Coordinates of C-alpha atoms in Angstrom, one line a residue:
X1 CA -65.5 -64.0 77.2
X2 CA -67.1 -60.6 76.7
X3 CA -65.5 -57.2 77.2
X4 CA -67.7 -56.7 80.3
X5 CA -66.2 -59.7 82.1
X6 CA -62.6 -58.7 82.1
X7 CA -60.5 -57.6 85.1
X8 CA -59.1 -54.2 84.6
X9 CA -55.8 -52.8 85.9
X10 CA -56.2 -49.7 88.1
X11 CA -54.0 -46.6 88.7
X12 CA -54.7 -44.0 91.3
X13 CA -53.9 -40.3 91.2
X14 CA -54.8 -37.3 93.2
X15 CA -56.2 -35.4 90.2
X16 CA -57.1 -36.8 86.8
X17 CA -57.8 -34.4 83.9
X18 CA -59.7 -35.7 80.9
X19 CA -58.7 -33.8 77.8
X20 CA -55.4 -32.1 76.8
X21 CA -56.9 -28.9 75.4
X22 CA -56.4 -25.3 76.7
X23 CA -58.6 -25.8 79.8
X24 CA -57.3 -29.2 80.8
X25 CA -53.6 -28.3 80.3
X26 CA -54.0 -25.0 82.2
X27 CA -55.6 -26.9 85.0
X28 CA -52.6 -29.3 85.1
X29 CA -50.0 -26.5 84.9
X30 CA -51.6 -24.5 87.7
X31 CA -52.0 -27.6 89.9
X32 CA -48.4 -28.5 89.3
X33 CA -47.2 -24.9 90.1
X34 CA -49.1 -25.0 93.4
X35 CA -47.7 -28.5 94.1
X36 CA -44.2 -27.1 93.8
X37 CA -44.8 -23.9 95.6
X38 CA -46.2 -25.7 98.7
X39 CA -43.9 -28.6 98.6
X40 CA -46.6 -31.2 98.0
X41 CA -46.4 -34.4 96.0
X42 CA -49.7 -34.6 94.3
X43 CA -50.0 -37.1 91.5
X44 CA -51.5 -35.3 88.5
X45 CA -52.4 -37.1 85.2
X46 CA -53.8 -35.8 81.9
X47 CA -55.3 -38.2 79.4
X48 CA -56.0 -37.3 75.8
X49 CA -57.9 -39.3 73.1
X50 CA -56.0 -37.9 70.2
X51 CA -52.8 -39.6 68.9
X52 CA -50.8 -36.7 70.3
X53 CA -51.5 -33.5 72.2
X54 CA -53.0 -31.1 69.6
X55 CA -54.2 -33.7 67.2
X56 CA -57.8 -33.0 67.9
X57 CA -57.4 -29.2 68.6
X58 CA -59.2 -26.9 66.1
X59 CA -59.6 -23.2 66.8
X60 CA -59.5 -20.0 64.7
X61 CA -57.6 -18.6 66.5
X62 CA -57.0 -15.1 67.8
X63 CA -55.8 -15.6 71.4
X64 CA -56.3 -13.0 74.1
X65 CA -53.2 -13.7 76.3
X66 CA -54.8 -12.6 79.7
X67 CA -55.1 -16.1 81.2
X68 CA -51.7 -17.3 79.7
X69 CA -50.0 -14.3 81.3
X70 CA -51.5 -15.1 84.7
X71 CA -50.4 -18.7 84.3
X72 CA -46.9 -18.0 82.9
X73 CA -46.0 -14.3 83.2
X74 CA -42.7 -15.2 81.3
X75 CA -44.4 -17.0 78.5
X76 CA -42.4 -15.1 75.9
X77 CA -39.1 -16.2 77.5
X78 CA -40.4 -19.8 77.7
X79 CA -41.0 -19.8 73.9
X80 CA -44.8 -19.9 73.8
X81 CA -45.8 -20.0 70.1
X82 CA -47.5 -16.6 70.0
X83 CA -45.5 -15.1 67.2
X84 CA -48.0 -13.0 65.2
X85 CA -49.5 -10.0 67.0
X86 CA -52.7 -8.6 65.6
X87 CA -51.9 -5.5 63.6
X88 CA -55.2 -4.6 62.0
X89 CA -58.9 -5.4 62.3
X90 CA -61.3 -5.3 59.3
X91 CA -64.9 -6.2 59.6
X92 CA -67.1 -6.5 56.4
X93 CA -70.7 -6.9 55.6
X94 CA -71.0 -9.1 52.6
X95 CA -74.2 -7.9 50.9
X96 CA -74.1 -10.6 48.2
X97 CA -71.9 -12.9 46.3
X98 CA -69.9 -9.9 44.9
X99 CA -70.6 -7.1 47.4
X100 CA -68.6 -6.1 50.5
X101 CA -68.9 -3.1 52.7
X102 CA -66.2 -2.4 55.3
X103 CA -67.9 -1.4 58.6
X104 CA -66.7 1.6 60.5
X105 CA -65.7 1.2 64.1
X106 CA -68.8 2.8 65.6
X107 CA -71.0 0.1 63.9
X108 CA -69.0 -2.7 65.5
X109 CA -69.2 -4.0 69.1
X110 CA -65.9 -3.1 70.7
X111 CA -65.5 -6.7 71.9
X112 CA -64.7 -7.6 68.3
X113 CA -61.4 -5.5 68.4
X114 CA -58.2 -7.4 68.9
X115 CA -55.6 -4.9 70.2
X116 CA -53.0 -6.9 72.2
X117 CA -54.1 -10.3 70.9
X118 CA -52.2 -12.9 68.8
X119 CA -53.0 -15.1 65.8
X120 CA -52.1 -18.6 66.8
X121 CA -52.4 -22.3 66.2
X122 CA -54.1 -23.5 69.3
X123 CA -52.8 -27.0 68.5
X124 CA -49.3 -25.7 68.8
X125 CA -50.2 -23.7 71.9
X126 CA -51.5 -26.9 73.5
X127 CA -48.4 -28.8 72.5
X128 CA -46.4 -26.1 74.3
X129 CA -48.6 -26.2 77.4
X130 CA -48.2 -29.9 77.6
X131 CA -44.4 -29.6 77.5
X132 CA -44.7 -27.0 80.4
X133 CA -46.9 -29.4 82.3
X134 CA -44.5 -32.3 81.9
X135 CA -41.6 -30.1 83.1
X136 CA -43.6 -29.4 86.2
X137 CA -44.1 -33.1 86.8
X138 CA -47.5 -33.8 85.3
X139 CA -48.0 -37.2 83.5
X140 CA -49.5 -36.6 80.1
X141 CA -50.9 -39.6 78.2
X142 CA -52.1 -39.1 74.6
X143 CA -53.9 -41.9 72.8
X144 CA -56.1 -42.8 75.9
X145 CA -59.8 -42.2 75.4
X146 CA -62.0 -41.9 78.5
X147 CA -64.9 -44.2 77.7
X148 CA -67.0 -44.1 80.9
X149 CA -67.2 -42.6 84.4
X150 CA -66.5 -44.5 87.6
X151 CA -69.1 -43.7 90.3
X152 CA -68.6 -44.6 93.9
X153 CA -71.0 -46.0 96.5
X154 CA -72.3 -42.5 97.2
X155 CA -72.7 -41.6 93.6
X156 CA -69.5 -39.5 93.6
X157 CA -67.2 -39.4 90.6
X158 CA -64.1 -41.6 91.3
X159 CA -62.4 -41.4 87.9
X160 CA -62.8 -42.9 84.4
X161 CA -62.3 -46.2 82.5
X162 CA -60.3 -45.8 79.3
X163 CA -61.6 -47.4 76.1
X164 CA -60.9 -51.0 75.3
X165 CA -58.5 -51.6 72.4
X166 CA -58.9 -54.5 70.0
X167 CA -62.7 -55.0 70.1
X168 CA -64.2 -56.1 66.8
X169 CA -67.2 -54.5 65.0
X170 CA -69.3 -57.4 66.5
X171 CA -68.3 -56.3 70.1
X172 CA -66.1 -59.4 70.7
X173 CA -62.4 -59.2 71.6
X174 CA -59.9 -59.8 68.8
X175 CA -56.4 -61.0 68.9
X176 CA -54.3 -58.5 70.8
X177 CA -57.3 -57.3 72.8
X178 CA -56.3 -54.9 75.7
X179 CA -59.0 -54.0 78.2
X180 CA -59.2 -50.3 79.2
X181 CA -57.8 -49.3 82.6
X182 CA -59.5 -47.8 85.6
X183 CA -58.0 -44.4 86.3
X184 CA -59.1 -43.4 89.8
X185 CA -58.6 -40.0 91.4
X186 CA -59.7 -38.0 94.4
X187 CA -60.9 -35.4 91.9
X188 CA -61.5 -35.6 88.1
X189 CA -61.6 -32.6 85.9
X190 CA -63.5 -33.0 82.7
X191 CA -62.1 -30.8 79.9
X192 CA -63.2 -32.7 76.8
X193 CA -64.2 -29.6 74.9
X194 CA -67.5 -28.9 73.2
X195 CA -70.2 -31.6 73.7
X196 CA -67.8 -33.9 75.5
X197 CA -69.6 -37.3 75.7
X198 CA -68.8 -37.9 79.3
X199 CA -69.6 -34.3 80.2
X200 CA -73.0 -34.6 78.5
X201 CA -73.7 -37.8 80.5
X202 CA -72.7 -36.1 83.8
X203 CA -74.8 -33.0 83.1
X204 CA -77.8 -35.3 82.6
X205 CA -76.9 -37.6 85.5
X206 CA -76.6 -34.8 88.1
X207 CA -79.1 -32.5 86.4
X208 CA -76.5 -29.8 86.3
X209 CA -78.4 -27.8 83.7
X210 CA -81.8 -27.8 85.4
X211 CA -81.6 -24.1 86.1
X212 CA -80.0 -23.1 82.8
X213 CA -81.5 -22.3 79.4
X214 CA -80.8 -24.8 76.5
X215 CA -77.1 -24.8 75.4
X216 CA -76.5 -23.5 71.9
X217 CA -73.9 -24.5 69.4
X218 CA -72.3 -23.6 66.1
X219 CA -70.2 -25.6 63.7
X220 CA -66.9 -23.9 62.9
X221 CA -64.9 -24.7 59.7
X222 CA -61.2 -24.0 59.3
X223 CA -58.7 -24.3 56.5
X224 CA -55.0 -23.4 56.4
X225 CA -53.6 -22.1 53.2
X226 CA -50.1 -21.2 52.0
X227 CA -50.5 -18.0 50.0
X228 CA -48.2 -15.9 47.8
X229 CA -46.1 -13.4 49.7
X230 CA -47.6 -10.4 47.9
X231 CA -51.1 -11.4 49.2
X232 CA -49.9 -12.0 52.8
X233 CA -50.3 -9.3 55.5
X234 CA -49.1 -10.8 58.8
X235 CA -51.3 -9.8 61.7
X236 CA -54.4 -8.8 59.7
X237 CA -57.7 -10.1 61.1
X238 CA -60.7 -10.1 58.9
X239 CA -64.3 -11.0 60.0
X240 CA -67.4 -10.9 57.9
X241 CA -71.2 -11.2 58.3
X242 CA -73.9 -11.6 55.7
X243 CA -73.3 -13.6 52.6
X244 CA -73.4 -16.6 52.2
X245 CA -75.6 -17.2 55.2
X246 CA -78.0 -14.2 54.7
X247 CA -81.4 -15.2 56.0
X248 CA -80.9 -19.0 56.2
X249 CA -78.7 -19.0 59.3
X250 CA -76.7 -16.7 61.6
X251 CA -72.9 -16.8 61.8
X252 CA -70.0 -15.3 60.0
X253 CA -66.6 -15.8 58.4
X254 CA -63.0 -15.1 59.4
X255 CA -59.6 -14.9 57.7
X256 CA -56.5 -14.4 59.8
X257 CA -53.0 -13.7 58.3
X258 CA -50.7 -15.9 60.4
X259 CA -47.0 -16.5 60.3
X260 CA -44.9 -18.3 57.7
X261 CA -47.0 -17.1 54.7
X262 CA -50.2 -18.8 55.9
X263 CA -53.7 -17.7 56.4
X264 CA -56.3 -19.4 58.6
X265 CA -59.9 -19.0 57.4
X266 CA -63.3 -20.4 58.1
X267 CA -67.0 -20.0 58.5
X268 CA -69.1 -20.3 61.7
X269 CA -72.7 -21.5 61.2
X270 CA -75.0 -21.4 64.1
X271 CA -76.7 -24.8 64.5
X272 CA -80.2 -23.3 65.3
X273 CA -80.9 -23.0 61.6
X274 CA -84.3 -24.5 60.5
X275 CA -84.0 -25.4 56.8
X276 CA -83.1 -29.1 56.5
X277 CA -81.6 -28.4 53.0
X278 CA -78.9 -26.1 54.4
X279 CA -75.4 -27.6 54.0
X280 CA -72.9 -25.8 56.2
X281 CA -69.9 -27.3 54.4
X282 CA -71.2 -26.0 51.0
X283 CA -71.9 -22.6 52.6
X284 CA -68.2 -22.5 53.6
X285 CA -67.2 -23.3 50.0
X286 CA -69.4 -20.4 48.8
X287 CA -67.8 -18.1 51.4
X288 CA -64.3 -18.7 49.9
X289 CA -65.5 -17.7 46.5
X290 CA -66.5 -14.2 47.6
X291 CA -64.0 -11.8 45.9
X292 CA -62.8 -10.4 49.3
X293 CA -61.7 -13.9 50.3
X294 CA -60.8 -15.3 46.9
X295 CA -58.3 -12.6 46.2
X296 CA -56.3 -13.7 49.2
X297 CA -56.4 -17.4 48.3
X298 CA -55.8 -17.3 44.5
X299 CA -52.6 -19.1 43.5
X300 CA -52.3 -20.4 47.0
X301 CA -52.4 -24.0 48.3
X302 CA -54.8 -25.5 50.8
X303 CA -52.8 -27.6 53.3
X304 CA -55.3 -28.5 56.0
X305 CA -59.1 -28.8 56.7
X306 CA -61.2 -29.5 59.7
X307 CA -64.4 -28.6 61.6
X308 CA -65.5 -28.6 65.2
X309 CA -68.7 -27.7 67.1
X310 CA -68.5 -24.6 69.3
X311 CA -70.4 -24.2 72.6
X312 CA -71.8 -20.7 72.4
X313 CA -74.9 -20.4 74.6
X314 CA -73.0 -18.2 77.0
X315 CA -74.0 -17.0 80.5
X316 CA -77.6 -18.2 80.7
X317 CA -76.7 -21.7 79.4
X318 CA -73.9 -22.3 81.9
X319 CA -74.6 -25.5 83.9
X320 CA -73.6 -26.1 87.5
X321 CA -70.0 -27.0 86.9
X322 CA -69.4 -29.1 90.0
X323 CA -70.6 -32.5 91.3
X324 CA -69.2 -34.8 94.0
X325 CA -65.6 -35.6 93.0
X326 CA -65.5 -33.7 89.7
X327 CA -65.5 -30.3 87.9
X328 CA -66.4 -29.3 84.3
X329 CA -64.1 -26.7 82.8
X330 CA -63.8 -24.8 79.5
X331 CA -66.0 -25.5 76.5
X332 CA -67.2 -28.7 78.3
X333 CA -69.2 -26.2 80.4
X334 CA -69.6 -23.5 77.8
X335 CA -67.4 -20.7 78.9
X336 CA -66.9 -19.2 75.5
X337 CA -67.5 -15.4 75.2
X338 CA -69.4 -15.2 71.9
X339 CA -69.3 -11.4 72.0
X340 CA -65.5 -11.7 71.5
X341 CA -65.8 -14.8 69.3
X342 CA -63.2 -16.3 71.7
X343 CA -63.2 -19.1 74.3
X344 CA -59.6 -20.1 74.7
X345 CA -58.7 -17.5 77.3
X346 CA -61.9 -18.1 79.3
X347 CA -61.4 -21.9 79.1
X348 CA -57.8 -21.6 80.4
X349 CA -58.9 -19.4 83.3
X350 CA -61.8 -21.7 84.3
X351 CA -59.2 -24.6 84.5
X352 CA -56.9 -22.4 86.6
X353 CA -59.7 -21.7 89.0
X354 CA -60.5 -25.4 89.2
X355 CA -56.9 -26.2 89.9
X356 CA -56.7 -23.7 92.8
X357 CA -60.0 -25.0 94.3
X358 CA -59.1 -28.6 94.1
X359 CA -55.6 -28.0 95.5
X360 CA -57.1 -26.3 98.5
X361 CA -59.6 -29.1 99.0
X362 CA -56.8 -31.7 98.9
X363 CA -54.7 -29.8 101.3
X364 CA -57.7 -29.7 103.7
X365 CA -58.0 -33.5 103.2
X366 CA -61.4 -33.0 101.6
X367 CA -61.9 -35.7 99.0
X368 CA -64.7 -36.3 96.4
X369 CA -66.6 -33.3 97.5
X370 CA -69.0 -31.1 95.5
X371 CA -66.8 -28.1 95.5
X372 CA -69.1 -25.1 95.9
X373 CA -65.9 -23.1 96.4
X374 CA -65.3 -23.4 92.7
X375 CA -68.6 -21.8 91.9
X376 CA -67.8 -18.9 94.3
X377 CA -64.4 -18.4 92.8
X378 CA -65.7 -18.6 89.3
X379 CA -68.4 -16.0 90.1
X380 CA -65.8 -13.7 91.5
X381 CA -63.5 -14.0 88.5
X382 CA -63.1 -11.9 85.3
X383 CA -64.5 -14.8 83.3
X384 CA -67.9 -14.4 85.0
X385 CA -67.8 -10.7 84.4
X386 CA -67.0 -11.2 80.7
X387 CA -69.8 -13.7 80.3
X388 CA -72.3 -11.6 82.2
X389 CA -71.6 -8.5 80.1
X390 CA -72.2 -10.6 76.9
X391 CA -75.1 -12.5 78.3
X392 CA -77.6 -11.2 75.8
X393 CA -75.3 -11.2 72.8
X394 CA -76.2 -14.6 71.3
X395 CA -79.9 -14.6 72.2
X396 CA -80.6 -11.3 70.5
X397 CA -78.9 -12.5 67.3
X398 CA -81.0 -15.7 67.4
X399 CA -84.3 -13.8 68.2
X400 CA -83.9 -10.5 66.3
X401 CA -81.6 -11.4 63.5
X402 CA -78.2 -10.1 62.4
X403 CA -79.1 -6.4 61.8
X404 CA -81.4 -5.6 64.7
X405 CA -79.6 -8.0 67.1
X406 CA -76.3 -6.5 65.9
X407 CA -77.5 -3.0 66.5
X408 CA -78.6 -3.9 70.1
X409 CA -75.2 -5.5 70.8
X410 CA -73.3 -2.6 69.5
X411 CA -75.2 -0.2 71.7
X412 CA -75.0 -2.5 74.7
X413 CA -71.3 -3.2 74.4
X414 CA -70.0 0.2 73.2
X415 CA -72.1 2.5 75.2
X416 CA -73.3 0.6 78.3
X417 CA -70.4 -1.9 78.7
X418 CA -72.8 -4.9 78.5
X419 CA -74.9 -3.7 81.3
X420 CA -78.2 -2.7 79.7
X421 CA -80.9 -3.9 82.2
X422 CA -82.5 -6.5 80.0
X423 CA -82.7 -10.3 80.2
X424 CA -83.1 -11.9 76.8
X425 CA -83.0 -15.7 76.6
X426 CA -83.2 -18.3 73.9
X427 CA -84.8 -21.3 75.4
X428 CA -85.2 -23.4 72.2
X429 CA -82.6 -26.1 71.7
X430 CA -80.8 -26.1 68.4
X431 CA -82.3 -29.4 67.2
X432 CA -85.8 -28.1 67.7
X433 CA -87.8 -26.2 65.1
X434 CA -86.5 -28.0 61.9
X435 CA -88.8 -27.2 59.0
X436 CA -90.5 -30.1 57.3
X437 CA -88.8 -30.8 54.0
X438 CA -92.0 -30.3 52.1
X439 CA -92.3 -26.8 53.5
X440 CA -88.6 -25.8 53.2
X441 CA -86.9 -24.0 50.4
X442 CA -84.5 -26.4 48.6
X443 CA -80.9 -25.0 48.2
X444 CA -78.8 -25.6 45.1
X445 CA -75.1 -25.4 45.6
X446 CA -72.5 -24.9 42.9
X447 CA -70.0 -27.6 42.1
X448 CA -66.5 -27.1 43.5
X449 CA -63.9 -25.7 41.2
X450 CA -61.1 -27.7 42.9
X451 CA -59.0 -24.5 43.1
X452 CA -60.8 -22.5 45.8
X453 CA -63.7 -24.7 46.6
X454 CA -63.6 -28.5 47.1
X455 CA -65.7 -31.5 47.9
X456 CA -66.0 -33.2 51.4
X457 CA -63.9 -36.3 50.6
X458 CA -60.8 -34.4 49.4
X459 CA -61.2 -32.1 52.4
X460 CA -61.4 -35.0 55.0
X461 CA -58.2 -36.4 53.4
X462 CA -56.4 -33.2 54.5
X463 CA -57.6 -33.7 58.1
X464 CA -55.4 -36.9 58.3
X465 CA -58.4 -38.7 59.8
X466 CA -58.1 -42.4 60.5
X467 CA -59.9 -45.0 62.6
X468 CA -59.4 -48.7 63.1
X469 CA -62.1 -50.1 60.8
X470 CA -62.9 -53.3 62.7
X471 CA -64.3 -51.8 65.9
X472 CA -67.8 -51.0 67.1
X473 CA -69.3 -47.9 65.5
X474 CA -68.8 -44.9 67.7
X475 CA -71.8 -43.2 66.2
X476 CA -74.6 -45.0 67.9
X477 CA -78.3 -44.9 66.8
X478 CA -80.8 -45.2 69.6
X479 CA -83.3 -46.5 67.0
X480 CA -82.0 -47.7 63.7
X481 CA -85.4 -47.1 62.0
X482 CA -85.6 -43.4 62.7
X483 CA -83.2 -42.1 60.0
X484 CA -85.3 -43.5 57.2
X485 CA -88.8 -43.7 58.7
X486 CA -88.7 -40.3 60.5
X487 CA -85.8 -38.1 59.4
X488 CA -85.8 -39.0 55.7
X489 CA -89.6 -38.9 55.5
X490 CA -90.0 -35.6 57.4
X491 CA -86.7 -33.7 56.9
X492 CA -85.0 -35.3 53.9
X493 CA -82.5 -36.7 56.4
X494 CA -80.4 -33.6 57.2
X495 CA -77.5 -35.7 58.5
X496 CA -76.4 -36.0 54.8
X497 CA -75.8 -32.3 54.8
X498 CA -74.9 -31.1 58.3
X499 CA -72.0 -33.5 58.7
X500 CA -68.8 -31.8 57.5
X501 CA -67.1 -35.1 56.7
X502 CA -69.7 -37.1 54.7
X503 CA -70.2 -39.7 57.4
X504 CA -73.9 -40.1 56.8
X505 CA -75.5 -41.1 53.5
X506 CA -78.8 -42.4 52.3
X507 CA -78.2 -45.1 49.7
X508 CA -80.5 -47.6 48.0
X509 CA -80.2 -51.4 48.8
X510 CA -80.7 -54.2 46.3
X511 CA -84.5 -53.8 46.5
X512 CA -84.1 -50.1 45.7
X513 CA -85.2 -49.2 49.2
X514 CA -83.4 -46.3 51.0
X515 CA -80.8 -47.4 53.6
X516 CA -79.0 -45.2 56.2
X517 CA -75.2 -45.7 55.9
X518 CA -72.7 -44.5 58.4
X519 CA -69.1 -44.1 57.2
X520 CA -67.6 -43.8 60.7
X521 CA -64.0 -43.9 59.3
X522 CA -64.6 -40.4 58.0
X523 CA -65.6 -38.9 61.4
X524 CA -63.6 -35.8 62.4
X525 CA -65.1 -35.7 65.9
X526 CA -66.9 -32.4 65.4
X527 CA -70.0 -33.7 67.4
X528 CA -72.5 -31.9 65.1
X529 CA -74.6 -35.0 64.7
X530 CA -75.0 -35.4 68.4
X531 CA -76.3 -31.8 68.5
X532 CA -78.3 -31.3 65.4
X533 CA -80.1 -34.5 64.7
X534 CA -83.8 -33.4 64.9
X535 CA -84.8 -36.7 66.5
X536 CA -81.8 -36.7 68.9
X537 CA -81.2 -40.3 67.8
X538 CA -77.4 -40.1 67.3
X539 CA -75.1 -40.5 70.3
X540 CA -71.4 -39.8 69.7
X541 CA -69.2 -41.9 71.9
X542 CA -65.4 -42.2 71.8
X543 CA -63.8 -44.7 69.4
X544 CA -60.5 -46.4 70.2
X545 CA -57.8 -44.1 71.4
X546 CA -55.7 -42.3 68.7
X547 CA -58.6 -42.5 66.3
X548 CA -59.9 -39.4 64.5
X549 CA -58.2 -36.4 62.9
X550 CA -54.5 -35.7 63.2
X551 CA -54.4 -31.9 62.8
X552 CA -50.9 -30.5 62.4
X553 CA -51.3 -26.8 63.4
X554 CA -55.0 -26.1 63.6

């Protein structure tokens, strides 16, 4: 018997939501509210591939509470974990390994300011949202990974099939094998986050991006540190540009003073960089050694580490978000406002709009439709307005660099409110344009001191990552020869460096020939490989449910 021959159990819902992040849970909560307000009995289900809600959530995060306040006006009385209001914004230009210049307000786009926002753990916010959803009657099932889409006779989306459990590395069932279930619904909302593997397939299948520019991404690192009380300033938000990235890549750093004596810090590296020797993880370690950051971390203790890709293409990269029977929401579609360095509030609002649209369709007995009403409602919303006003923000940084692009953005946002009459697009995908290794500048990185900077293996340990070892590899190579014959020969195989978890290695076999090794057990589900591989040869698919990182409060 093969896993393709089995009979699968089936469950039916009115609405199925794939992913228990901010967008998916906001969709569920808003649907359930409408359900109660109108006396309906819609069956609403959320599935989540992590071991628990929040296990795979990683975000800075400074949360703008606009969408949350619309969803739950009494969120403070309900105990939402927004406990640290932003008290101060500092933005620095790091001119070198020792240099820092604090930028005055007039030199900073006003979208960077955080009055009225909160420093939060989005993992904990999502856990709270899930509890609200369950109180409203939503079924929330963590540990269930959506492996494939169910299509109907008219090519409509009818739901998903969850991943099989107990399949060996050879693809054959083991003892205790449990086939995945068919979860069918009148509408399915895909909220998998950045570069969701089903969302990626749906965008390709329905050509949802045919009128969009190439989507763009960054990799965002995050660590949580406990620091001495005298170094802690609750509510302080610090952003930086410049060192360590300088001319090699665009991006920037952040350090947020959260509650309970902790700071959240990280580095965002845009994935359109061209030097194959650039190592984003090592750049993050250099960032922490800058005196402006190091002084906060000294005598502290690192307690958590993680990384996640960020969808940042913005307005011009938005795909069509609807198809027969389904809607893409949040970072699955790319609703992040890069001018604010924020996407949680826009993701939540996109899910709420989807909930209202789907609810109205079901009340009208309209099933499995391509809901153009969603597009109309989205275009009339404040999310659309935000994204339109910041439409050129990312492209000008990519095309003109940090200084000239930053000057344009400051003028556009501070003086013209994002309405300068120009259209600036970046049409080159992030995996394109990689320099040949023979023409690229090699980069030497310092060894970690194991006090402020660390290696990848000890970092992955702090992500609590685990996968069942005897299962098919979820990092699929389209052609197993390409890593050595193409990527190593041309680009010194950049997967060795762009992966933040040490998943990919080039090792020598017994004949002293190079061999590409995949340590899938280390994978923290960031999706960078699926995005950055210059040959587009790596396909990330979901492993068994509950696999991956187990982030506590990221």
